[in-house]
Amino acid sequence: MEVASDVGGTLHIEPNDNPRAGEPSQAWFALTRRGGKVIPLSQCNCQLAVYAEPYAAGEPPLLEPQLQPVAAERYQGIPGADITFPKPGLYELQLNGKPVSGARFKPFEFKFEVTVAGGGSTQDSRNLRNVNGDLVGGESQQLPTWAIALPILGFIGILVVVMQSMRRGGE
């Protein structure tokens, strides 16, 4: 969640906050005023810009998706957009908003960092380059077995020591 003056904003991307390159993802922004009152798109002159990381100040956005009112979870009419990220990698979504006449909140700017995974069957995920030009390996980001086993063995060792000291204390 981001907070700017009297507005809080949360970004969600369907599906499950895990966008994939080359596939459309729906992004939506839950905007609330202090106290929890929802700010619908109809009360906000909002613009969305998408930048590939890293980017230089003054560089034009990679995408400027048109915001539409969406209903998501318990929110009605909040800003949302369909975004198709071109490549895997890191992106920044910037949401700027000003109140339309009659709305009561201060102008805001939110910056959300989004990591985009490789696309599905249409791309070879073993040899992709992300938007930063770095080679993305096809291996999954799993912990090595020793990194999982070591804490478990440590816990078992502590448990044995505690049990022995309790047994000695009871004699």
PDB file of C-alpha atoms in Angstrom:
ATOM      1  CA  MET A   1       0.000   0.000   0.000  1.00  0.00           C
ATOM      2  CA  GLU A   2       1.173   3.502  -0.845  1.00  0.00           C
ATOM      3  CA  VAL A   3       0.070   6.648   1.005  1.00  0.00           C
ATOM      4  CA  ALA A   4       0.235  10.230  -0.284  1.00  0.00           C
ATOM      5  CA  SER A   5      -1.191  13.011   1.918  1.00  0.00           C
ATOM      6  CA  ASP A   6      -4.827  11.957   2.532  1.00  0.00           C
ATOM      7  CA  VAL A   7      -5.089   9.139  -0.067  1.00  0.00           C
ATOM      8  CA  GLY A   8      -4.052   5.487   0.221  1.00  0.00           C
ATOM      9  CA  GLY A   9      -3.630   3.266  -2.804  1.00  0.00           C
ATOM     10  CA  THR A  10      -3.216  -0.467  -3.278  1.00  0.00           C
ATOM     11  CA  LEU A  11      -2.360  -2.140  -6.586  1.00  0.00           C
ATOM     12  CA  HIS A  12      -3.654  -5.576  -7.553  1.00  0.00           C
ATOM     13  CA  ILE A  13      -2.903  -7.369 -10.810  1.00  0.00           C
ATOM     14  CA  GLU A  14      -4.967 -10.300 -12.031  1.00  0.00           C
ATOM     15  CA  PRO A  15      -4.252 -13.144 -11.984  1.00  0.00           C
ATOM     16  CA  ASN A  16      -2.910 -13.414  -8.415  1.00  0.00           C
ATOM     17  CA  ASP A  17      -0.549 -10.401  -8.649  1.00  0.00           C
ATOM     18  CA  ASN A  18       1.661 -12.451 -11.027  1.00  0.00           C
ATOM     19  CA  PRO A  19       1.591 -10.843 -14.476  1.00  0.00           C
ATOM     20  CA  ARG A  20       3.231 -12.704 -17.361  1.00  0.00           C
ATOM     21  CA  ALA A  21       4.965 -11.127 -20.345  1.00  0.00           C
ATOM     22  CA  GLY A  22       2.929 -11.029 -23.543  1.00  0.00           C
ATOM     23  CA  GLU A  23      -0.331 -11.859 -21.747  1.00  0.00           C
ATOM     24  CA  PRO A  24      -2.971  -9.229 -20.854  1.00  0.00           C
ATOM     25  CA  SER A  25      -3.306  -8.614 -17.109  1.00  0.00           C
ATOM     26  CA  GLN A  26      -5.949  -6.510 -15.409  1.00  0.00           C
ATOM     27  CA  ALA A  27      -4.448  -4.028 -12.964  1.00  0.00           C
ATOM     28  CA  TRP A  28      -6.727  -2.223 -10.548  1.00  0.00           C
ATOM     29  CA  PHE A  29      -6.134   0.372  -7.886  1.00  0.00           C
ATOM     30  CA  ALA A  30      -8.066   0.483  -4.613  1.00  0.00           C
ATOM     31  CA  LEU A  31      -7.985   4.187  -3.711  1.00  0.00           C
ATOM     32  CA  THR A  32      -9.267   5.335  -0.342  1.00  0.00           C
ATOM     33  CA  ARG A  33      -9.402   8.623   1.503  1.00  0.00           C
ATOM     34  CA  ARG A  34      -8.326   8.837   5.128  1.00  0.00           C
ATOM     35  CA  GLY A  35     -11.045   7.077   7.079  1.00  0.00           C
ATOM     36  CA  GLY A  36     -11.539   4.375   4.448  1.00  0.00           C
ATOM     37  CA  LYS A  37     -13.923   6.083   1.985  1.00  0.00           C
ATOM     38  CA  VAL A  38     -13.359   4.640  -1.500  1.00  0.00           C
ATOM     39  CA  ILE A  39     -12.430   7.033  -4.320  1.00  0.00           C
ATOM     40  CA  PRO A  40     -14.060   5.842  -7.560  1.00  0.00           C
ATOM     41  CA  LEU A  41     -12.605   6.739 -10.963  1.00  0.00           C
ATOM     42  CA  SER A  42     -15.586   9.073 -11.507  1.00  0.00           C
ATOM     43  CA  GLN A  43     -14.186  11.338  -8.744  1.00  0.00           C
ATOM     44  CA  CYS A  44     -10.558  11.142  -9.892  1.00  0.00           C
ATOM     45  CA  ASN A  45      -8.783  12.560 -12.908  1.00  0.00           C
ATOM     46  CA  CYS A  46      -6.283   9.683 -12.903  1.00  0.00           C
ATOM     47  CA  GLN A  47      -3.513   8.758 -15.354  1.00  0.00           C
ATOM     48  CA  LEU A  48      -1.461   5.577 -15.439  1.00  0.00           C
ATOM     49  CA  ALA A  49       2.055   5.318 -16.882  1.00  0.00           C
ATOM     50  CA  VAL A  50       4.147   2.138 -17.140  1.00  0.00           C
ATOM     51  CA  TYR A  51       7.953   2.330 -17.199  1.00  0.00           C
ATOM     52  CA  ALA A  52      10.486  -0.472 -17.722  1.00  0.00           C
ATOM     53  CA  GLU A  53      13.097  -0.384 -14.927  1.00  0.00           C
ATOM     54  CA  PRO A  54      15.570   1.222 -14.868  1.00  0.00           C
ATOM     55  CA  TYR A  55      14.448   4.389 -16.623  1.00  0.00           C
ATOM     56  CA  ALA A  56      15.852   7.906 -16.735  1.00  0.00           C
ATOM     57  CA  ALA A  57      13.945  10.916 -15.427  1.00  0.00           C
ATOM     58  CA  GLY A  58      12.064  12.567 -18.278  1.00  0.00           C
ATOM     59  CA  GLU A  59      11.991   9.377 -20.337  1.00  0.00           C
ATOM     60  CA  PRO A  60       8.572   8.780 -21.912  1.00  0.00           C
ATOM     61  CA  PRO A  61       6.529   5.910 -20.477  1.00  0.00           C
ATOM     62  CA  LEU A  62       6.623   2.536 -22.178  1.00  0.00           C
ATOM     63  CA  LEU A  63       2.815   2.289 -21.949  1.00  0.00           C
ATOM     64  CA  GLU A  64      -0.004   4.645 -20.968  1.00  0.00           C
ATOM     65  CA  PRO A  65      -3.024   2.362 -20.558  1.00  0.00           C
ATOM     66  CA  GLN A  66      -6.478   3.943 -20.554  1.00  0.00           C
ATOM     67  CA  LEU A  67      -8.111   3.654 -17.131  1.00  0.00           C
ATOM     68  CA  GLN A  68     -11.642   2.274 -16.925  1.00  0.00           C
ATOM     69  CA  PRO A  69     -13.940   1.923 -13.901  1.00  0.00           C
ATOM     70  CA  VAL A  70     -13.870  -1.663 -12.630  1.00  0.00           C
ATOM     71  CA  ALA A  71     -15.542  -3.632  -9.870  1.00  0.00           C
ATOM     72  CA  ALA A  72     -13.091  -5.755  -7.911  1.00  0.00           C
ATOM     73  CA  GLU A  73     -13.584  -7.448  -4.551  1.00  0.00           C
ATOM     74  CA  ARG A  74     -15.534  -4.975  -2.393  1.00  0.00           C
ATOM     75  CA  TYR A  75     -14.658  -1.959  -4.561  1.00  0.00           C
ATOM     76  CA  GLN A  76     -16.997  -0.516  -7.199  1.00  0.00           C
ATOM     77  CA  GLY A  77     -15.972   1.830 -10.022  1.00  0.00           C
ATOM     78  CA  ILE A  78     -12.287   2.021  -9.060  1.00  0.00           C
ATOM     79  CA  PRO A  79      -9.550   2.735 -11.637  1.00  0.00           C
ATOM     80  CA  GLY A  80      -8.404  -0.281 -13.626  1.00  0.00           C
ATOM     81  CA  ALA A  81      -6.633  -1.045 -16.887  1.00  0.00           C
ATOM     82  CA  ASP A  82      -5.628  -3.990 -19.036  1.00  0.00           C
ATOM     83  CA  ILE A  83      -1.846  -4.074 -19.399  1.00  0.00           C
ATOM     84  CA  THR A  84       0.225  -6.366 -21.603  1.00  0.00           C
ATOM     85  CA  PHE A  85       3.829  -6.202 -20.419  1.00  0.00           C
ATOM     86  CA  PRO A  86       6.086  -6.789 -23.453  1.00  0.00           C
ATOM     87  CA  LYS A  87       8.957  -8.634 -21.728  1.00  0.00           C
ATOM     88  CA  PRO A  88       9.760 -10.278 -18.385  1.00  0.00           C
ATOM     89  CA  GLY A  89      11.483  -8.040 -15.851  1.00  0.00           C
ATOM     90  CA  LEU A  90      10.888  -5.141 -13.500  1.00  0.00           C
ATOM     91  CA  TYR A  91       8.402  -2.357 -14.235  1.00  0.00           C
ATOM     92  CA  GLU A  92       7.159   0.706 -12.390  1.00  0.00           C
ATOM     93  CA  LEU A  93       3.495   1.685 -12.545  1.00  0.00           C
ATOM     94  CA  GLN A  94       2.881   5.360 -11.778  1.00  0.00           C
ATOM     95  CA  LEU A  95      -0.644   6.429 -10.927  1.00  0.00           C
ATOM     96  CA  ASN A  96      -1.293  10.170 -10.713  1.00  0.00           C
ATOM     97  CA  GLY A  97      -4.615  11.565  -9.615  1.00  0.00           C
ATOM     98  CA  LYS A  98      -6.365  14.856  -8.980  1.00  0.00           C
ATOM     99  CA  PRO A  99      -9.892  15.338  -7.687  1.00  0.00           C
ATOM    100  CA  VAL A 100     -12.589  16.229 -10.216  1.00  0.00           C
ATOM    101  CA  SER A 101     -14.726  19.217  -9.196  1.00  0.00           C
ATOM    102  CA  GLY A 102     -16.653  18.386  -6.043  1.00  0.00           C
ATOM    103  CA  ALA A 103     -14.363  15.544  -4.936  1.00  0.00           C
ATOM    104  CA  ARG A 104     -12.451  16.097  -1.707  1.00  0.00           C
ATOM    105  CA  PHE A 105      -8.928  14.714  -1.636  1.00  0.00           C
ATOM    106  CA  LYS A 106      -5.452  16.042  -2.352  1.00  0.00           C
ATOM    107  CA  PRO A 107      -3.613  15.275  -5.613  1.00  0.00           C
ATOM    108  CA  PHE A 108      -1.424  12.185  -5.348  1.00  0.00           C
ATOM    109  CA  GLU A 109       1.240  10.175  -7.144  1.00  0.00           C
ATOM    110  CA  PHE A 110       1.834   6.508  -6.419  1.00  0.00           C
ATOM    111  CA  LYS A 111       4.699   4.380  -7.716  1.00  0.00           C
ATOM    112  CA  PHE A 112       4.301   0.619  -7.642  1.00  0.00           C
ATOM    113  CA  GLU A 113       7.064  -1.825  -8.576  1.00  0.00           C
ATOM    114  CA  VAL A 114       5.910  -4.892 -10.526  1.00  0.00           C
ATOM    115  CA  THR A 115       7.887  -7.994 -11.453  1.00  0.00           C
ATOM    116  CA  VAL A 116       6.717  -9.643 -14.656  1.00  0.00           C
ATOM    117  CA  ALA A 117       7.388 -13.327 -15.268  1.00  0.00           C
ATOM    118  CA  GLY A 118       8.121 -14.937 -18.617  1.00  0.00           C
ATOM    119  CA  GLY A 119       5.178 -15.719 -20.874  1.00  0.00           C
ATOM    120  CA  GLY A 120       3.565 -19.081 -21.443  1.00  0.00           C
ATOM    121  CA  SER A 121       3.971 -21.592 -24.250  1.00  0.00           C
ATOM    122  CA  THR A 122       4.506 -18.954 -26.944  1.00  0.00           C
ATOM    123  CA  GLN A 123       8.022 -18.210 -25.691  1.00  0.00           C
ATOM    124  CA  ASP A 124      11.057 -20.306 -24.836  1.00  0.00           C
ATOM    125  CA  SER A 125      11.518 -19.580 -21.128  1.00  0.00           C
ATOM    126  CA  ARG A 126      14.954 -21.224 -20.976  1.00  0.00           C
ATOM    127  CA  ASN A 127      16.718 -18.325 -22.694  1.00  0.00           C
ATOM    128  CA  LEU A 128      14.755 -15.099 -22.221  1.00  0.00           C
ATOM    129  CA  ARG A 129      16.184 -11.661 -21.723  1.00  0.00           C
ATOM    130  CA  ASN A 130      14.333  -9.454 -19.290  1.00  0.00           C
ATOM    131  CA  VAL A 131      13.616  -5.780 -19.976  1.00  0.00           C
ATOM    132  CA  ASN A 132      16.957  -4.818 -18.412  1.00  0.00           C
ATOM    133  CA  GLY A 133      18.871  -6.969 -20.910  1.00  0.00           C
ATOM    134  CA  ASP A 134      19.949  -9.518 -18.297  1.00  0.00           C
ATOM    135  CA  LEU A 135      19.740 -13.189 -19.195  1.00  0.00           C
ATOM    136  CA  VAL A 136      16.911 -14.841 -17.284  1.00  0.00           C
ATOM    137  CA  GLY A 137      17.625 -18.467 -16.449  1.00  0.00           C
ATOM    138  CA  GLY A 138      15.014 -21.117 -16.920  1.00  0.00           C
ATOM    139  CA  GLU A 139      15.677 -22.755 -13.558  1.00  0.00           C
ATOM    140  CA  SER A 140      13.157 -22.060 -10.839  1.00  0.00           C
ATOM    141  CA  GLN A 141      14.002 -19.968  -7.817  1.00  0.00           C
ATOM    142  CA  GLN A 142      13.842 -22.789  -5.244  1.00  0.00           C
ATOM    143  CA  LEU A 143      15.789 -22.997  -2.020  1.00  0.00           C
ATOM    144  CA  PRO A 144      18.544 -25.610  -1.920  1.00  0.00           C
ATOM    145  CA  THR A 145      17.767 -28.670   0.203  1.00  0.00           C
ATOM    146  CA  TRP A 146      20.389 -27.761   2.818  1.00  0.00           C
ATOM    147  CA  ALA A 147      18.738 -24.354   3.324  1.00  0.00           C
ATOM    148  CA  ILE A 148      15.525 -26.119   4.258  1.00  0.00           C
ATOM    149  CA  ALA A 149      17.107 -28.988   6.231  1.00  0.00           C
ATOM    150  CA  LEU A 150      19.486 -26.867   8.344  1.00  0.00           C
ATOM    151  CA  PRO A 151      16.775 -24.962  10.305  1.00  0.00           C
ATOM    152  CA  ILE A 152      14.816 -28.198  10.787  1.00  0.00           C
ATOM    153  CA  LEU A 153      17.886 -30.000  12.166  1.00  0.00           C
ATOM    154  CA  GLY A 154      18.630 -27.007  14.394  1.00  0.00           C
ATOM    155  CA  PHE A 155      15.097 -27.063  15.768  1.00  0.00           C
ATOM    156  CA  ILE A 156      15.295 -30.821  16.433  1.00  0.00           C
ATOM    157  CA  GLY A 157      18.645 -30.324  18.233  1.00  0.00           C
ATOM    158  CA  ILE A 158      17.182 -27.602  20.466  1.00  0.00           C
ATOM    159  CA  LEU A 159      14.154 -29.778  21.157  1.00  0.00           C
ATOM    160  CA  VAL A 160      16.403 -32.715  22.236  1.00  0.00           C
ATOM    161  CA  VAL A 161      18.406 -30.449  24.594  1.00  0.00           C
ATOM    162  CA  VAL A 162      15.227 -29.019  26.141  1.00  0.00           C
ATOM    163  CA  MET A 163      13.726 -32.493  26.589  1.00  0.00           C
ATOM    164  CA  GLN A 164      16.908 -33.797  28.246  1.00  0.00           C
ATOM    165  CA  SER A 165      17.096 -30.823  30.610  1.00  0.00           C
ATOM    166  CA  MET A 166      13.431 -31.289  31.538  1.00  0.00           C
ATOM    167  CA  ARG A 167      14.047 -35.000  32.158  1.00  0.00           C
ATOM    168  CA  ARG A 168      17.078 -34.201  34.369  1.00  0.00           C
ATOM    169  CA  GLY A 169      15.141 -31.523  36.224  1.00  0.00           C
ATOM    170  CA  GLY A 170      12.387 -34.013  37.015  1.00  0.00           C
ATOM    171  CA  GLU A 171      14.775 -36.583  38.593  1.00  0.00           C
TER     172      GLU A 171
END
